[in-house]
């Protein structure tokens, strides 16, 4: 836990920027922009883990910070570039389920809701970092799920998905000591495979159907087809 | 050592299948040998569990108890049958015969992910195993690469991975709860040791998040929407695995968690299980009636059966827990048989929708009788294994005085019974219409749009049923019929010990 006020404030700043990056993912139309915000979000997750790990020194948390930044700021964007065709990256979403101001408004409501939902846990946790990390982590988890539901493009949906895992992890670095490095390795590995598999699937969809607007795929349903 | 062998066998087989010169020539036989080896090793583990109670290979990492052994046995058994079926079915039915070795490679990886679930004991690794069951099967669901299969694969991946992310949050909270309770080792046993000291405020959310998150993967209502798509569009042998064992393997994790959170939450645990279970049974029973595709019919039936098992777990008590275990076996055996039969229908007729399959009994007596047997068995008609399971659950529920839940469950079961038989009856016994018979493949193959737009057309050229598929049907029918009238002592022993893991007794 952080004892020095400076570190605490620094962690709070990282948390705020982490949340802001998540909002950025909700608000960006461009696929490329969405990836940038995901990278930013992951970097701030790393920064928060780093700050929490400095004092008292926790090699686990410092390891988490390192793995996280290497994995999500370098390897994953590279993997996305490799598996998903260039054309998909330059896409913009024209028709969204909700327009940007409306989705930002909903996102705000979700973030505030997450704060109130987690109040009972924050008092249980006691430590000062938990007050920042628990609500913001849950907010990022829910915002990721929200991004998934309102986005129609394949890549932003995938990013919403892995942003949810960032959210879960942002909470855990403040509440679950001793588990970090191991779980970080598991999650890092998992995110890599998820990006690879969904990337391959996106490429197949792009090749065979000709679009990556997965939100509008609706051949499968119960009504008898004409 | 045996447990390590269980994990290694499918991995080695997968690697062999991916090596082009070997894989292209012998991917099928390699997978068959690996599946057979897996079943043999699996049976050995079951035998050891029956003697020792538990097989511990690496303490805190790889341990198998009776419940795990049960799931392991089911995965290995259905895996072998699905592989045998693939060898007959896939070369005839796939549009991508040139990459069939990729199919077998992914098949082995998928089996690997499913045997990983019951042998690991750390919830964080367990989460990874469940995540793998999705990630390693997505490309199998989309294997045909047409519009429908890719859409199904996408929905499957996104919804179940979202669920898994929610469950991850739940598992991290659970670790925190354990830490608060003074526990040190994050394993099922370590959790159980401090179960009573975990703060209810955290455990409750953790349990709900895992229930909802993994519930999406099990196909519990309201997050079941991906399931009929994925379980109907995947190649048939994969459907048997997805419906028969993948759902069950994930449900296993939820059931494992219930006795752990019970001490701090009390009856709330069971209430949530009852609510989600009954909701799934009820919604699926009514959705069954309005399907137009017979593979979707069996997919909805999977949602129903997962609901039944969860309801049984929610009823509580040793008898209901035994019923849940029995129902797990019953569902796996019967549902995989149903999909093998459905695959035979697809082979014989080349059509997916119920309305265009009529008079099956006349056209192909083997397919007709297999489908009828499967439908009767899965609907819960008397001499078969599902009937015994459902009956024991209802009886146990009355014993526990859950009259309302039992009444609702019985009602839904009856609705589902008629829903399934209504459709299958028409397919098997209805008058045979020969009108759209034997359309050339080229015409039906107008890629994507054409196939999606009209299912009236024949998807594949009608063909005879390959010998491997006949053999699979025969083997798969044995447990469906035998276990309904006679439960061998060793099976009984395994089931009651598995039920004891659930905390019954």
XYZ file of C-alpha atoms in Angstrom:
731
model
C 0.000 0.000 0.000
C 1.115 3.524 -0.648
C 2.042 5.492 2.410
C 3.538 8.660 1.029
C 1.035 11.277 -0.078
C 3.005 12.108 -3.177
C 2.868 8.529 -4.434
C -0.788 8.343 -3.567
C -1.509 11.452 -5.604
C 0.564 10.136 -8.445
C -1.431 6.916 -8.399
C -4.654 8.903 -8.397
C -3.401 10.832 -11.415
C -2.582 7.587 -13.228
C -6.046 6.299 -12.327
C -7.703 9.433 -13.658
C -5.786 9.243 -16.930
C -6.557 5.516 -17.150
C -10.259 6.321 -16.931
C -9.889 9.156 -19.406
C -8.240 6.813 -21.916
C -11.160 4.418 -21.470
C -13.536 7.271 -22.242
C -11.414 7.998 -25.272
C -12.058 4.475 -26.555
C -15.786 5.058 -26.213
C -15.603 8.371 -28.069
C -13.273 7.580 -30.998
C -14.657 6.724 -34.406
C -11.392 5.784 -36.057
C -10.130 2.259 -35.570
C -6.558 3.550 -35.322
C -7.489 6.115 -32.681
C -9.198 3.423 -30.691
C -5.995 1.360 -30.674
C -4.001 4.388 -29.486
C -6.363 4.935 -26.587
C -6.088 1.259 -25.668
C -2.298 1.581 -25.597
C -2.587 4.693 -23.413
C -4.948 2.880 -21.074
C -2.506 -0.014 -20.726
C 0.399 2.337 -20.112
C -1.456 4.055 -17.275
C -2.276 0.643 -15.831
C 1.442 -0.033 -15.895
C 2.197 3.342 -14.300
C -0.263 2.676 -11.496
C 1.297 -0.743 -10.838
C 4.741 0.875 -10.870
C 3.751 3.602 -8.406
C 2.140 1.110 -6.049
C 5.225 -1.071 -6.278
C 7.829 1.577 -5.389
C 7.108 2.010 -1.750
C 7.268 -0.432 -0.071
C 9.173 -2.122 -2.871
C 7.191 -4.928 -4.401
C 9.008 -6.764 -7.166
C 5.728 -8.406 -8.125
C 4.115 -5.083 -8.938
C 7.180 -3.738 -10.717
C 7.197 -6.922 -12.804
C 3.528 -6.438 -13.554
C 4.199 -2.892 -14.716
C 7.006 -4.016 -16.993
C 5.209 -6.987 -18.524
C 2.066 -4.970 -18.981
C 3.719 -2.125 -20.840
C 5.873 -4.359 -23.034
C 2.973 -6.641 -23.865
C 0.228 -4.140 -24.491
C 2.108 -1.121 -25.807
C 4.377 -3.020 -28.179
C 3.507 -6.664 -28.801
C -0.260 -6.356 -29.123
C -0.297 -3.386 -31.523
C 2.283 -5.253 -33.607
C 0.140 -8.384 -33.555
C -2.918 -6.382 -34.565
C -1.008 -4.927 -37.498
C 0.195 -8.361 -38.543
C -3.086 -10.263 -38.375
C -5.620 -7.660 -39.443
C -5.423 -6.194 -42.958
C -4.403 -2.564 -43.324
C -7.739 -1.626 -44.826
C -9.563 -2.522 -41.627
C -7.301 -0.255 -39.588
C -8.138 2.797 -41.634
C -11.874 2.316 -41.258
C -14.141 4.767 -39.508
C -17.480 3.963 -38.062
C -20.143 5.877 -39.888
C -23.279 4.454 -38.356
C -23.077 3.828 -34.666
C -25.749 2.365 -32.463
C -25.490 5.447 -30.256
C -23.932 8.749 -31.342
C -20.804 9.947 -29.561
C -22.309 12.514 -27.155
C -24.974 10.043 -26.089
C -22.470 7.241 -25.541
C -20.225 9.560 -23.525
C -23.202 10.458 -21.371
C -23.994 6.790 -20.766
C -20.309 6.154 -20.066
C -20.360 8.899 -17.458
C -23.373 7.351 -15.774
C -21.594 3.971 -15.769
C -18.474 5.465 -14.193
C -20.457 7.198 -11.458
C -22.473 4.015 -10.895
C -19.262 2.030 -10.497
C -18.092 4.469 -7.847
C -21.215 3.995 -5.762
C -21.323 0.230 -6.330
C -17.850 -0.182 -4.918
C -18.253 2.010 -1.829
C -18.741 -0.965 0.536
C -15.568 -2.654 -0.715
C -13.461 0.476 -0.475
C -14.194 0.708 3.229
C -13.262 -2.986 3.575
C -9.978 -2.476 1.793
C -8.735 0.285 4.057
C -5.664 1.190 2.022
C -5.670 4.535 0.290
C -4.875 3.151 -3.163
C -7.943 0.937 -3.062
C -10.185 4.001 -2.997
C -8.837 4.922 -6.424
C -8.250 1.546 -8.021
C -11.408 -0.365 -7.131
C -14.005 2.045 -8.565
C -11.920 2.959 -11.603
C -11.178 -0.696 -12.352
C -14.846 -1.646 -12.203
C -15.733 1.412 -14.296
C -13.231 0.357 -16.964
C -14.632 -3.199 -16.924
C -18.167 -1.928 -17.455
C -17.102 0.668 -20.017
C -15.336 -2.048 -21.967
C -18.552 -4.064 -22.023
C -20.402 -0.919 -23.096
C -17.954 -0.303 -25.944
C -18.552 -3.879 -27.074
C -22.278 -3.372 -27.298
C -22.344 -0.021 -29.091
C -19.535 -0.601 -31.563
C -20.148 -2.300 -34.883
C -16.587 -2.581 -36.147
C -14.614 -5.710 -35.331
C -11.439 -4.105 -33.985
C -13.113 -1.688 -31.528
C -15.156 -4.642 -30.217
C -11.965 -6.616 -29.659
C -10.380 -3.607 -27.937
C -13.415 -3.203 -25.694
C -12.956 -6.814 -24.715
C -9.308 -6.524 -23.753
C -9.994 -3.181 -22.083
C -12.311 -5.100 -19.737
C -9.379 -7.251 -18.679
C -7.326 -4.109 -18.087
C -10.118 -2.903 -15.833
C -10.183 -6.117 -13.824
C -6.436 -5.898 -13.457
C -6.444 -2.258 -12.461
C -8.570 -3.197 -9.488
C -6.550 -6.229 -8.587
C -3.187 -4.433 -8.279
C -4.573 -2.590 -5.277
C -6.460 -5.419 -3.567
C -4.839 -8.733 -4.340
C -1.241 -8.815 -3.157
C 0.898 -11.906 -3.811
C -1.150 -12.902 -6.818
C 0.132 -10.295 -9.200
C 2.978 -11.542 -11.247
C 1.498 -14.966 -11.788
C -1.919 -13.676 -12.781
C -0.364 -10.939 -14.897
C 1.527 -13.606 -16.807
C -1.671 -15.597 -17.278
C -3.642 -12.574 -18.427
C -0.848 -11.332 -20.684
C -0.659 -14.724 -22.353
C -4.423 -14.876 -22.630
C -4.712 -11.411 -24.184
C -2.067 -12.345 -26.744
C -3.915 -15.474 -27.796
C -7.252 -13.644 -27.791
C -5.892 -10.917 -30.063
C -4.343 -13.506 -32.354
C -7.460 -15.694 -32.624
C -9.874 -12.815 -33.041
C -7.470 -11.177 -35.463
C -7.479 -14.311 -37.612
C -11.256 -14.428 -37.384
C -11.514 -10.755 -38.368
C -9.301 -11.380 -41.362
C -11.506 -14.323 -42.381
C -14.623 -12.182 -42.032
C -12.981 -9.443 -44.077
C -12.037 -11.921 -46.803
C -15.246 -13.921 -47.023
C -17.945 -11.410 -46.212
C -16.233 -8.261 -47.414
C -16.894 -6.099 -44.389
C -15.741 -5.959 -40.806
C -18.892 -4.295 -39.585
C -19.655 -7.294 -37.397
C -22.472 -5.517 -35.594
C -24.599 -5.721 -38.702
C -24.143 -9.452 -39.297
C -27.578 -10.924 -38.785
C -28.164 -13.950 -40.949
C -28.688 -16.258 -38.001
C -32.015 -15.861 -36.331
C -35.121 -17.799 -35.603
C -37.506 -16.512 -38.268
C -37.919 -18.726 -41.308
C -35.867 -17.216 -44.076
C -37.663 -16.063 -47.213
C 2.404 -38.516 -13.858
C -0.831 -39.703 -15.422
C -2.309 -36.231 -15.134
C 0.623 -34.706 -16.992
C 0.147 -37.336 -19.703
C -3.464 -36.195 -20.025
C -2.323 -32.687 -20.845
C 0.529 -33.779 -23.088
C -1.284 -36.270 -25.321
C -3.579 -33.761 -27.072
C -0.815 -31.163 -27.280
C 1.580 -33.556 -28.987
C -1.168 -34.673 -31.338
C -1.936 -31.039 -32.175
C 1.688 -30.303 -32.979
C 1.881 -33.382 -35.214
C -1.252 -32.296 -37.075
C 0.164 -28.830 -37.704
C 3.375 -30.168 -39.251
C 2.358 -30.120 -42.931
C 3.881 -33.339 -44.344
C 2.650 -35.460 -41.441
C -0.587 -33.583 -40.863
C -1.739 -33.574 -44.467
C -1.363 -37.318 -44.709
C -2.384 -38.587 -41.301
C -4.074 -35.891 -39.197
C -7.199 -38.017 -38.772
C -5.478 -41.225 -37.644
C -3.115 -39.265 -35.353
C -6.064 -37.606 -33.666
C -7.855 -40.930 -33.358
C -4.855 -42.565 -31.697
C -4.435 -39.571 -29.381
C -8.118 -39.614 -28.428
C -7.935 -43.329 -27.718
C -4.809 -42.836 -25.604
C -6.509 -39.991 -23.759
C -9.486 -42.186 -22.942
C -7.233 -44.972 -21.670
C -5.259 -42.594 -19.442
C -8.502 -40.950 -18.363
C -9.938 -44.304 -17.312
C -6.743 -44.991 -15.369
C -7.174 -41.718 -13.497
C -10.789 -42.577 -12.757
C -9.716 -45.959 -11.412
C -7.096 -44.330 -9.190
C -9.602 -41.764 -7.950
C -12.018 -44.552 -7.043
C -9.305 -46.238 -4.956
C -7.460 -43.249 -3.476
C -10.182 -40.606 -3.556
C -7.832 -38.138 -5.230
C -4.924 -38.122 -7.633
C -2.328 -35.486 -6.822
C 0.383 -34.952 -9.409
C 1.602 -31.500 -8.440
C 0.117 -30.317 -5.132
C -1.646 -26.994 -5.529
C -1.526 -27.201 -9.306
C -2.645 -30.510 -10.767
C -5.056 -32.557 -8.722
C -8.049 -34.631 -9.757
C -10.843 -35.544 -7.411
C -14.024 -37.475 -8.194
C -15.852 -34.515 -9.735
C -12.845 -33.652 -11.893
C -12.464 -37.298 -12.901
C -16.096 -37.393 -13.995
C -15.634 -34.380 -16.293
C -12.338 -35.770 -17.557
C -13.979 -39.064 -18.453
C -16.793 -37.316 -20.317
C -14.400 -35.109 -22.292
C -12.214 -38.063 -23.236
C -15.199 -40.222 -24.174
C -16.983 -37.666 -26.333
C -13.621 -36.587 -27.744
C -12.968 -40.098 -29.039
C -16.458 -40.411 -30.515
C -16.282 -36.975 -32.134
C -12.929 -37.820 -33.669
C -14.205 -41.100 -35.055
C -17.220 -39.281 -36.445
C -15.031 -36.566 -37.984
C -13.074 -39.143 -39.947
C -16.218 -40.250 -41.725
C -18.048 -36.946 -41.779
C -15.602 -34.140 -42.452
C -14.148 -35.224 -45.840
C -17.662 -35.372 -47.262
C -19.176 -32.311 -45.686
C -16.510 -29.660 -45.618
C -16.074 -26.958 -48.220
C -12.394 -26.635 -47.265
C -10.968 -30.154 -47.685
C -7.480 -28.786 -48.344
C -7.064 -27.520 -44.795
C -8.573 -30.484 -43.005
C -5.349 -30.943 -41.039
C -5.954 -27.512 -39.496
C -9.298 -28.843 -38.372
C -7.664 -31.785 -36.606
C -4.952 -29.562 -35.143
C -7.557 -27.258 -33.641
C -9.610 -30.274 -32.584
C -6.710 -31.532 -30.445
C -6.099 -28.095 -28.973
C -9.774 -27.824 -28.099
C -9.610 -31.211 -26.358
C -6.506 -30.008 -24.528
C -8.345 -26.952 -23.201
C -11.242 -29.076 -22.008
C -9.129 -31.642 -20.164
C -7.245 -28.765 -18.559
C -10.404 -27.548 -16.822
C -10.965 -30.546 -14.504
C -7.303 -31.171 -13.603
C -6.157 -27.740 -12.409
C -7.047 -26.617 -8.908
C -6.004 -22.985 -8.855
C -8.940 -20.735 -9.779
C -6.695 -18.378 -11.735
C -5.407 -21.232 -13.903
C -8.953 -22.537 -14.080
C -9.989 -19.192 -15.539
C -7.274 -19.491 -18.151
C -8.434 -23.018 -18.997
C -11.996 -21.838 -19.536
C -10.733 -18.932 -21.613
C -8.808 -21.462 -23.707
C -11.927 -23.530 -24.325
C -13.295 -20.482 -26.164
C -10.135 -19.299 -27.851
C -9.152 -22.730 -29.124
C -12.608 -23.558 -30.465
C -13.540 -20.268 -32.160
C -11.736 -21.205 -35.357
C -13.417 -24.614 -35.324
C -16.844 -22.986 -35.151
C -15.931 -20.761 -38.086
C -14.159 -23.573 -39.953
C -16.518 -23.565 -42.928
C -15.739 -19.851 -43.487
C -19.143 -19.050 -44.946
C -21.265 -16.138 -43.811
C -23.221 -18.091 -41.210
C -20.270 -19.875 -39.658
C -18.188 -16.697 -39.352
C -21.076 -14.775 -37.832
C -21.644 -17.568 -35.330
C -17.946 -17.710 -34.494
C -17.798 -13.959 -33.941
C -20.801 -13.887 -31.631
C -19.470 -16.900 -29.781
C -16.051 -15.346 -29.253
C -17.211 -11.893 -28.232
C -20.001 -12.904 -25.875
C -18.171 -15.688 -24.084
C -14.930 -13.712 -23.781
C -16.874 -10.782 -22.346
C -18.325 -13.207 -19.842
C -14.864 -14.483 -19.046
C -13.591 -10.940 -18.419
C -16.404 -10.443 -15.924
C -15.547 -13.776 -14.330
C -11.901 -12.681 -14.099
C -12.981 -9.736 -11.990
C -14.989 -12.172 -9.877
C -12.006 -14.474 -9.370
C -9.763 -11.553 -8.392
C -12.367 -10.439 -5.865
C -12.524 -14.015 -4.622
C -8.781 -13.992 -4.052
C -9.167 -10.769 -2.107
C -11.941 -12.332 -0.028
C -9.701 -15.314 0.697
C -6.883 -12.997 1.683
C -9.229 -11.142 4.047
C -10.252 -14.479 5.529
C -6.614 -15.323 6.220
C -6.133 -17.888 3.484
C -2.785 -18.222 1.759
C -3.042 -20.719 -1.087
C -5.374 -19.818 -3.907
C -6.711 -23.288 -4.710
C -10.160 -24.789 -4.332
C -9.021 -26.488 -1.126
C -7.336 -23.331 0.174
C -10.542 -21.397 -0.422
C -12.679 -24.047 1.244
C -10.447 -23.964 4.334
C -11.234 -20.292 5.028
C -14.685 -20.269 3.425
C -16.502 -19.296 6.603
C -14.216 -16.317 7.275
C -14.566 -14.634 3.884
C -16.421 -11.283 3.978
C -19.912 -11.801 2.495
C -19.933 -8.379 0.794
C -17.034 -9.447 -1.426
C -17.917 -13.121 -1.848
C -21.397 -12.268 -3.006
C -20.241 -10.041 -5.843
C -17.458 -12.451 -6.711
C -19.889 -15.367 -6.970
C -22.410 -13.367 -8.972
C -19.739 -12.203 -11.388
C -18.464 -15.726 -11.951
C -22.022 -17.057 -12.254
C -22.980 -14.432 -14.823
C -19.619 -14.421 -16.596
C -19.179 -18.156 -16.944
C -22.960 -18.477 -17.205
C -22.625 -16.754 -20.570
C -20.354 -19.559 -21.609
C -22.577 -22.291 -20.206
C -25.485 -20.763 -22.104
C -27.573 -19.650 -19.154
C -30.424 -17.266 -20.029
C -30.195 -14.245 -20.634
C -26.685 -14.608 -22.077
C -27.491 -17.689 -24.166
C -28.033 -15.880 -27.481
C -24.739 -16.965 -29.030
C -25.240 -20.623 -28.200
C -27.806 -21.742 -30.790
C -25.772 -19.981 -33.487
C -22.417 -21.485 -32.591
C -23.803 -24.910 -31.696
C -25.642 -25.159 -34.991
C -23.125 -23.656 -37.417
C -20.021 -25.510 -36.291
C -19.169 -28.770 -38.078
C -21.322 -31.503 -36.510
C -18.586 -33.350 -34.556
C -17.634 -30.001 -33.013
C -21.282 -29.362 -32.122
C -21.228 -32.623 -30.187
C -18.178 -31.424 -28.257
C -19.479 -27.894 -27.705
C -22.903 -28.980 -26.565
C -21.966 -32.231 -24.900
C -18.871 -31.388 -22.891
C -17.709 -27.781 -23.248
C -20.781 -26.345 -21.566
C -20.571 -29.008 -18.873
C -16.881 -28.354 -18.235
C -17.583 -24.669 -17.604
C -20.609 -25.446 -15.479
C -18.216 -27.615 -13.445
C -16.336 -24.469 -12.390
C -19.542 -22.778 -11.245
C -20.625 -25.881 -9.334
C -17.177 -26.091 -7.701
C -17.551 -22.539 -6.484
C -20.958 -23.051 -4.876
C -19.850 -25.006 -1.777
C -16.991 -22.511 -1.338
C -19.154 -19.413 -1.156
C -21.959 -21.197 0.686
C -20.515 -20.794 4.210
C -20.325 -17.020 3.921
C -23.466 -16.455 1.866
C -25.758 -19.198 3.154
C -28.905 -19.887 1.198
C -28.277 -16.994 -1.206
C -25.966 -19.204 -3.243
C -28.633 -21.807 -3.825
C -31.267 -19.181 -4.516
C -29.207 -17.634 -7.303
C -28.565 -21.055 -8.795
C -32.288 -21.846 -8.678
C -33.264 -18.534 -10.288
C -30.760 -18.801 -13.136
C -31.395 -22.522 -13.556
C -35.176 -22.303 -13.737
C -35.024 -19.230 -15.966
C -32.821 -21.113 -18.417
C -34.988 -24.232 -18.406
C -38.163 -22.218 -18.857
C -37.001 -19.860 -21.575
C -35.274 -22.653 -23.505
C -38.335 -24.907 -23.268
C -40.519 -22.286 -24.923
C -37.879 -21.229 -27.461
C -37.577 -24.876 -28.508
C -41.050 -24.780 -29.986
C -40.320 -22.087 -32.560
C -37.056 -23.296 -34.089
C -36.737 -24.009 -37.801
C -33.368 -25.715 -37.838
C -32.952 -29.103 -36.204
C -29.423 -28.437 -34.998
C -30.712 -25.295 -33.285
C -33.388 -27.470 -31.679
C -30.703 -29.529 -29.950
C -28.749 -26.377 -29.109
C -31.716 -24.915 -27.226
C -32.094 -28.256 -25.526
C -28.536 -27.787 -24.227
C -29.546 -24.476 -22.640
C -32.448 -26.322 -21.056
C -30.262 -29.112 -19.678
C -27.625 -26.757 -18.282
C -30.512 -25.067 -16.507
C -31.668 -28.422 -15.129
C -28.242 -29.225 -13.689
C -27.937 -25.776 -12.116
C -31.451 -26.077 -10.709
C -30.515 -29.423 -9.182
C -27.461 -27.829 -7.583
C -29.704 -25.069 -6.278
C -32.171 -27.494 -4.712
C -29.420 -28.603 -2.338
C -29.063 -31.823 -0.384
C -27.196 -35.020 -1.170
C -29.949 -36.523 -3.324
C -30.230 -33.442 -5.551
C -26.458 -33.212 -5.897
C -26.353 -36.849 -6.953
C -29.124 -36.034 -9.422
C -27.071 -33.144 -10.792
C -24.076 -35.425 -11.370
C -26.241 -38.088 -12.962
C -27.843 -35.469 -15.175
C -24.399 -34.257 -16.268
C -23.548 -37.757 -17.522
C -27.012 -38.193 -19.011
C -26.883 -34.924 -20.888
C -23.383 -35.424 -22.240
C -24.061 -38.957 -23.450
C -27.435 -38.152 -24.967
C -26.673 -34.756 -26.454
C -23.545 -35.909 -28.244
C -25.579 -38.817 -29.651
C -28.272 -36.353 -30.774
C -25.755 -34.273 -32.686
C -24.238 -37.363 -34.290
C -27.749 -38.295 -35.414
C -28.367 -34.736 -36.632
C -25.150 -34.932 -38.621
C -26.409 -38.135 -40.210
C -29.596 -36.320 -41.206
C -27.507 -33.591 -42.789
C -25.517 -36.253 -44.642
C -28.607 -38.019 -45.917
C -30.715 -34.987 -46.838
C -28.227 -32.133 -47.224
C -30.695 -29.784 -45.542
C -30.670 -27.970 -42.248
C -34.234 -26.890 -41.727
C -36.888 -29.022 -40.161
C -39.610 -28.241 -42.685
C -37.724 -29.692 -45.632
C -36.853 -32.972 -43.922
C -39.765 -35.352 -44.022
C -40.241 -39.079 -44.052
C -36.739 -39.733 -42.862
C -37.662 -43.217 -41.699
C -38.472 -44.235 -45.259
C -35.466 -42.612 -46.857
C -32.900 -43.861 -44.385
C -34.103 -46.167 -41.617
C -30.803 -45.911 -39.711
C -30.844 -42.091 -39.625
C -34.543 -41.986 -38.862
C -34.338 -44.367 -35.951
C -31.175 -42.721 -34.591
C -32.812 -39.294 -34.645
C -35.960 -40.656 -33.047
C -33.952 -42.432 -30.354
C -31.921 -39.290 -29.674
C -34.984 -37.070 -29.498
C -36.899 -39.416 -27.215
C -33.868 -39.806 -24.977
C -33.009 -36.095 -24.736
C -36.643 -35.121 -24.206
C -36.709 -37.437 -21.196
C -38.809 -40.394 -22.301
C -38.837 -43.266 -19.783
C -36.378 -46.024 -20.363
C -33.500 -43.676 -21.197
C -30.805 -42.107 -19.101
C -32.091 -38.498 -19.080
C -35.420 -39.627 -17.692
C -33.732 -41.227 -14.713
C -31.714 -38.071 -14.066
C -34.693 -35.721 -14.283
C -36.807 -38.043 -12.181
C -34.209 -38.229 -9.418
C -33.845 -34.423 -9.418
C -37.600 -33.881 -9.124
C -37.785 -36.477 -6.361
C -34.896 -34.882 -4.485
C -36.536 -31.467 -4.819
C -39.727 -32.765 -3.236
C -37.607 -34.268 -0.473
C -36.104 -30.820 0.169
C -39.581 -29.247 0.144
C -38.933 -26.968 -2.828
C -42.469 -27.486 -4.135
C -42.670 -24.359 -6.307
C -39.320 -24.964 -7.961
C -40.129 -28.621 -8.582
C -43.533 -27.717 -9.996
C -42.047 -25.181 -12.393
C -39.266 -27.551 -13.393
C -41.760 -30.338 -14.108
C -43.910 -27.988 -16.178
C -40.949 -26.794 -18.248
C -39.760 -30.358 -18.773
C -43.139 -31.326 -20.162
C -43.173 -28.302 -22.490
C -39.684 -29.150 -23.733
C -40.666 -32.798 -24.165
C -43.507 -31.928 -26.510
C -41.487 -29.196 -28.221
C -38.713 -31.593 -29.183
C -40.934 -34.489 -30.175
C -43.255 -32.284 -32.205
C -40.408 -31.296 -34.501
C -38.657 -34.632 -34.656
C -41.858 -36.559 -35.181
C -42.526 -34.501 -38.294
C -39.018 -35.094 -39.578
C -38.925 -38.817 -38.954
C -42.443 -39.973 -39.672
C -43.993 -37.229 -41.816
C -44.789 -37.911 -45.463
C -41.717 -37.959 -47.624
C -41.611 -35.101 -50.096
C -39.227 -35.645 -52.944
C -39.576 -32.229 -54.537
C -36.276 -30.490 -53.827
C -34.278 -33.650 -53.877
C -30.767 -33.901 -55.233
C -30.045 -30.347 -56.277
C -26.571 -29.973 -57.733
C -24.021 -28.641 -55.269
C -22.731 -25.956 -57.612
C -26.054 -24.193 -57.532
C -26.332 -24.275 -53.786
C -22.795 -23.111 -53.396
C -23.350 -19.552 -54.599
C -21.280 -18.484 -51.581
C -22.544 -16.666 -48.552
C -25.521 -14.659 -49.653
C -27.142 -17.348 -51.730
C -26.877 -19.961 -48.987
C -27.997 -17.503 -46.352
C -30.936 -16.335 -48.390
C -32.523 -19.678 -49.069
C -32.176 -22.708 -46.888
C -34.710 -24.439 -49.075
C -31.804 -25.245 -51.326
C -29.684 -28.265 -50.690
C -26.509 -27.329 -48.865
C -24.692 -30.529 -49.717
C -25.254 -33.378 -52.075
C -27.145 -36.107 -50.258
C -24.841 -39.003 -49.537
C -24.725 -42.348 -47.827
C -23.609 -42.463 -44.216
C -19.900 -43.359 -43.948
C -18.931 -46.431 -41.936
C -17.095 -44.400 -39.275
C -20.266 -42.412 -38.622
C -22.339 -45.575 -38.346
C -19.870 -46.976 -35.840
C -19.962 -43.720 -33.836
C -23.746 -43.769 -33.713
C -23.687 -47.359 -32.493
C -21.082 -46.686 -29.789
C -22.713 -43.444 -28.676
C -26.083 -45.146 -28.314
C -24.770 -47.641 -25.745
C -24.594 -45.349 -22.686
C -27.859 -43.636 -23.647
C -29.695 -46.948 -23.472
C -27.724 -48.891 -20.873
C -27.312 -46.224 -18.173
C -31.062 -45.670 -18.222
C -31.746 -49.150 -16.915
C -28.532 -50.167 -15.212
C -25.920 -48.058 -13.415
C -22.729 -50.065 -12.830
C -21.367 -49.933 -9.315
C -18.194 -48.036 -10.304
C -20.228 -45.351 -12.068
C -22.482 -45.061 -9.040
C -19.442 -44.748 -6.807
C -17.892 -42.033 -9.004
C -21.148 -40.086 -9.113
C -21.741 -40.187 -5.373
C -18.176 -39.114 -4.633
C -18.514 -36.288 -7.145
C -21.757 -35.274 -5.447
C -19.911 -35.259 -2.129
C -17.499 -32.668 -3.572
C -20.545 -30.472 -4.115
C -21.097 -30.605 -0.378
C -24.132 -32.857 -0.428
C -24.255 -35.274 2.459
